[in-house]
């Protein structure tokens, strides 16, 4: 990060790095999403702008994922952002609309599309979410101390689908 260079990384605190299928490097920081141009050795920044409804919602980027269709998904403090690369605009989905904006945010820490094209969202403190892209709605899975078959913890750090289709959930 260089405050005098708008084509530098947006912040020194990096929390996510993802290389998409076309070879573009995406970097999530505490101050936005960055797209790195390897030829020019420059970053393009995507930041939250309260005056622009299609800007990135939330500046702290915790996860980046490209699904099978090539759609880029970005997880921030409490929002799932879908990025339209042609228009360079974002669509936002709040994963917990019952949680008022002034309460403690629940960052989206992991995103995975399984073999059935289900989008899974891991959060830091709000459990696991199954996202329905058609309706924009989330199904919630939480830790229940009275149910040994529930999620082991609501702090989800990692998601992985193995060869057999089993979804592995790394929790705190």
Coordinates of C-alpha atoms in Angstrom, one line a residue:
X1 CA 0.0 0.0 0.0
X2 CA 1.2 3.4 -0.9
X3 CA -1.1 6.3 0.0
X4 CA 0.4 8.4 -2.8
X5 CA -0.3 5.8 -5.4
X6 CA -4.0 5.0 -6.3
X7 CA -2.8 1.9 -8.3
X8 CA -1.1 0.3 -5.3
X9 CA -2.8 -2.2 -3.0
X10 CA -5.6 -0.6 -1.0
X11 CA -4.3 -1.7 2.4
X12 CA -1.4 -3.7 3.9
X13 CA -3.6 -6.0 5.9
X14 CA -4.4 -8.8 3.4
X15 CA -7.1 -11.4 4.5
X16 CA -7.9 -13.2 1.2
X17 CA -6.1 -14.0 -2.1
X18 CA -7.7 -15.7 -5.0
X19 CA -6.5 -16.4 -8.6
X20 CA -9.5 -16.9 -10.9
X21 CA -9.6 -19.2 -14.0
X22 CA -8.4 -16.5 -16.3
X23 CA -5.3 -15.9 -14.1
X24 CA -6.4 -12.6 -12.6
X25 CA -5.2 -12.2 -9.0
X26 CA -7.8 -10.8 -6.5
X27 CA -6.7 -9.6 -3.1
X28 CA -9.0 -8.8 -0.2
X29 CA -7.8 -6.3 2.4
X30 CA -9.1 -4.4 5.4
X31 CA -9.9 -1.6 2.9
X32 CA -11.5 -3.2 -0.2
X33 CA -11.1 -5.7 -3.0
X34 CA -8.1 -5.3 -5.4
X35 CA -7.6 -6.7 -8.9
X36 CA -4.0 -7.1 -9.9
X37 CA -2.9 -6.6 -13.5
X38 CA 0.2 -8.7 -13.8
X39 CA 1.4 -7.0 -17.0
X40 CA 1.2 -3.5 -15.8
X41 CA 2.1 -4.4 -12.2
X42 CA -0.8 -2.3 -10.9
X43 CA -3.9 -2.8 -8.8
X44 CA -7.4 -1.7 -9.5
X45 CA -9.4 -1.0 -6.3
X46 CA -13.0 -1.7 -5.5
X47 CA -14.2 0.0 -2.4
X48 CA -17.4 0.7 -0.5
X49 CA -19.0 4.0 -1.5
X50 CA -22.2 4.9 0.4
X51 CA -23.2 7.1 -2.6
X52 CA -22.9 4.2 -5.1
X53 CA -25.5 1.5 -4.5
X54 CA -23.6 -1.0 -6.7
X55 CA -20.2 -0.6 -5.0
X56 CA -18.7 -3.2 -2.8
X57 CA -20.8 -3.5 0.4
X58 CA -18.3 -3.5 3.3
X59 CA -14.6 -2.7 2.9
X60 CA -13.1 -5.6 5.0
X61 CA -12.9 -8.5 2.5
X62 CA -12.5 -11.9 4.2
X63 CA -13.2 -14.3 1.3
X64 CA -13.2 -14.5 -2.5
X65 CA -14.5 -17.3 -4.6
X66 CA -15.3 -17.9 -8.3
X67 CA -18.1 -20.3 -9.0
X68 CA -18.5 -22.7 -12.1
X69 CA -20.2 -20.0 -14.1
X70 CA -17.3 -17.6 -13.6
X71 CA -19.2 -15.4 -11.1
X72 CA -17.0 -13.9 -8.5
X73 CA -18.3 -13.9 -4.9
X74 CA -16.8 -11.7 -2.2
X75 CA -17.5 -12.1 1.5
X76 CA -17.2 -9.0 3.7
X77 CA -18.3 -8.0 7.3
X78 CA -21.9 -9.1 6.9
X79 CA -22.5 -9.1 3.2
X80 CA -22.1 -11.6 0.3
X81 CA -21.2 -9.6 -2.8
X82 CA -21.7 -10.9 -6.4
X83 CA -19.4 -9.1 -8.8
X84 CA -20.5 -8.4 -12.4
X85 CA -17.1 -8.1 -14.2
X86 CA -18.5 -6.6 -17.3
X87 CA -20.2 -3.7 -15.5
X88 CA -17.8 -3.7 -12.6
X89 CA -20.8 -3.6 -10.2
X90 CA -21.8 -5.5 -7.1
X91 CA -25.0 -7.1 -6.0
X92 CA -25.4 -7.5 -2.3
X93 CA -27.0 -10.1 -0.1
X94 CA -27.1 -9.6 3.7
X95 CA -26.7 -13.0 5.3
X96 CA -28.4 -12.0 8.6
X97 CA -31.1 -9.3 8.0
X98 CA -32.4 -9.9 11.5
X99 CA -29.1 -8.6 12.9
X100 CA -29.4 -4.8 12.9
X101 CA -26.5 -2.9 11.2
X102 CA -25.3 -1.4 14.4
X103 CA -24.8 -4.7 16.1
X104 CA -21.7 -6.9 16.0
X105 CA -21.0 -7.9 12.3
X106 CA -20.6 -11.5 11.3
X107 CA -17.9 -11.7 8.6
X108 CA -18.1 -14.1 5.8
X109 CA -14.9 -16.1 6.1
X110 CA -15.4 -19.0 3.5
X111 CA -17.3 -19.5 0.3
X112 CA -17.6 -22.8 -1.6
X113 CA -19.8 -24.1 -4.5
X114 CA -20.4 -27.9 -4.1
X115 CA -20.9 -30.4 -7.0
X116 CA -24.6 -29.7 -6.9
X117 CA -23.9 -26.0 -7.5
X118 CA -25.1 -25.1 -4.0
X119 CA -23.2 -22.1 -2.6
X120 CA -22.1 -22.5 1.0
X121 CA -21.1 -19.6 3.1
X122 CA -19.0 -19.9 6.3
X123 CA -19.2 -17.1 8.9
X124 CA -17.3 -15.9 11.9
X125 CA -20.0 -16.3 14.6
X126 CA -23.1 -16.9 12.5
X127 CA -22.6 -20.5 11.6
X128 CA -22.9 -22.0 8.1
X129 CA -25.3 -20.7 5.4
X130 CA -26.7 -22.3 2.3
X131 CA -27.4 -19.7 -0.3
X132 CA -30.2 -19.9 -2.8
X133 CA -29.0 -17.9 -5.8
X134 CA -32.6 -17.9 -7.3
X135 CA -34.3 -16.3 -4.3
X136 CA -31.3 -14.6 -2.7
X137 CA -32.2 -16.3 0.6
X138 CA -30.1 -18.1 3.1
X139 CA -30.7 -21.3 5.1
X140 CA -28.9 -21.2 8.4
X141 CA -27.0 -24.0 10.2
X142 CA -25.9 -23.2 13.8
X143 CA -24.2 -25.0 16.7
X144 CA -26.7 -26.5 19.1
X145 CA -25.1 -27.8 22.3
X146 CA -28.1 -30.2 22.7
X147 CA -27.6 -31.7 19.3
X148 CA -24.4 -33.7 18.7
X149 CA -25.2 -33.7 14.9
X150 CA -25.3 -29.9 14.7
X151 CA -22.4 -27.7 13.6
X152 CA -19.6 -28.0 16.1
X153 CA -19.1 -24.3 16.4
X154 CA -20.6 -21.1 14.8
X155 CA -17.1 -19.8 13.9
X156 CA -16.5 -21.4 10.4
X157 CA -13.0 -20.9 9.1
X158 CA -12.8 -23.2 6.1
X159 CA -15.0 -25.2 3.7
X160 CA -14.0 -28.1 1.5
X161 CA -15.8 -30.8 -0.6
X162 CA -13.9 -34.1 -1.0
X163 CA -14.1 -36.5 -3.9
X164 CA -17.1 -38.3 -2.5
X165 CA -19.1 -35.1 -2.2
X166 CA -18.7 -34.8 1.6
X167 CA -18.7 -31.2 2.8
X168 CA -16.0 -30.6 5.4
X169 CA -16.5 -27.6 7.6
X170 CA -13.5 -26.3 9.6
X171 CA -14.7 -24.5 12.7
X172 CA -13.1 -22.8 15.6

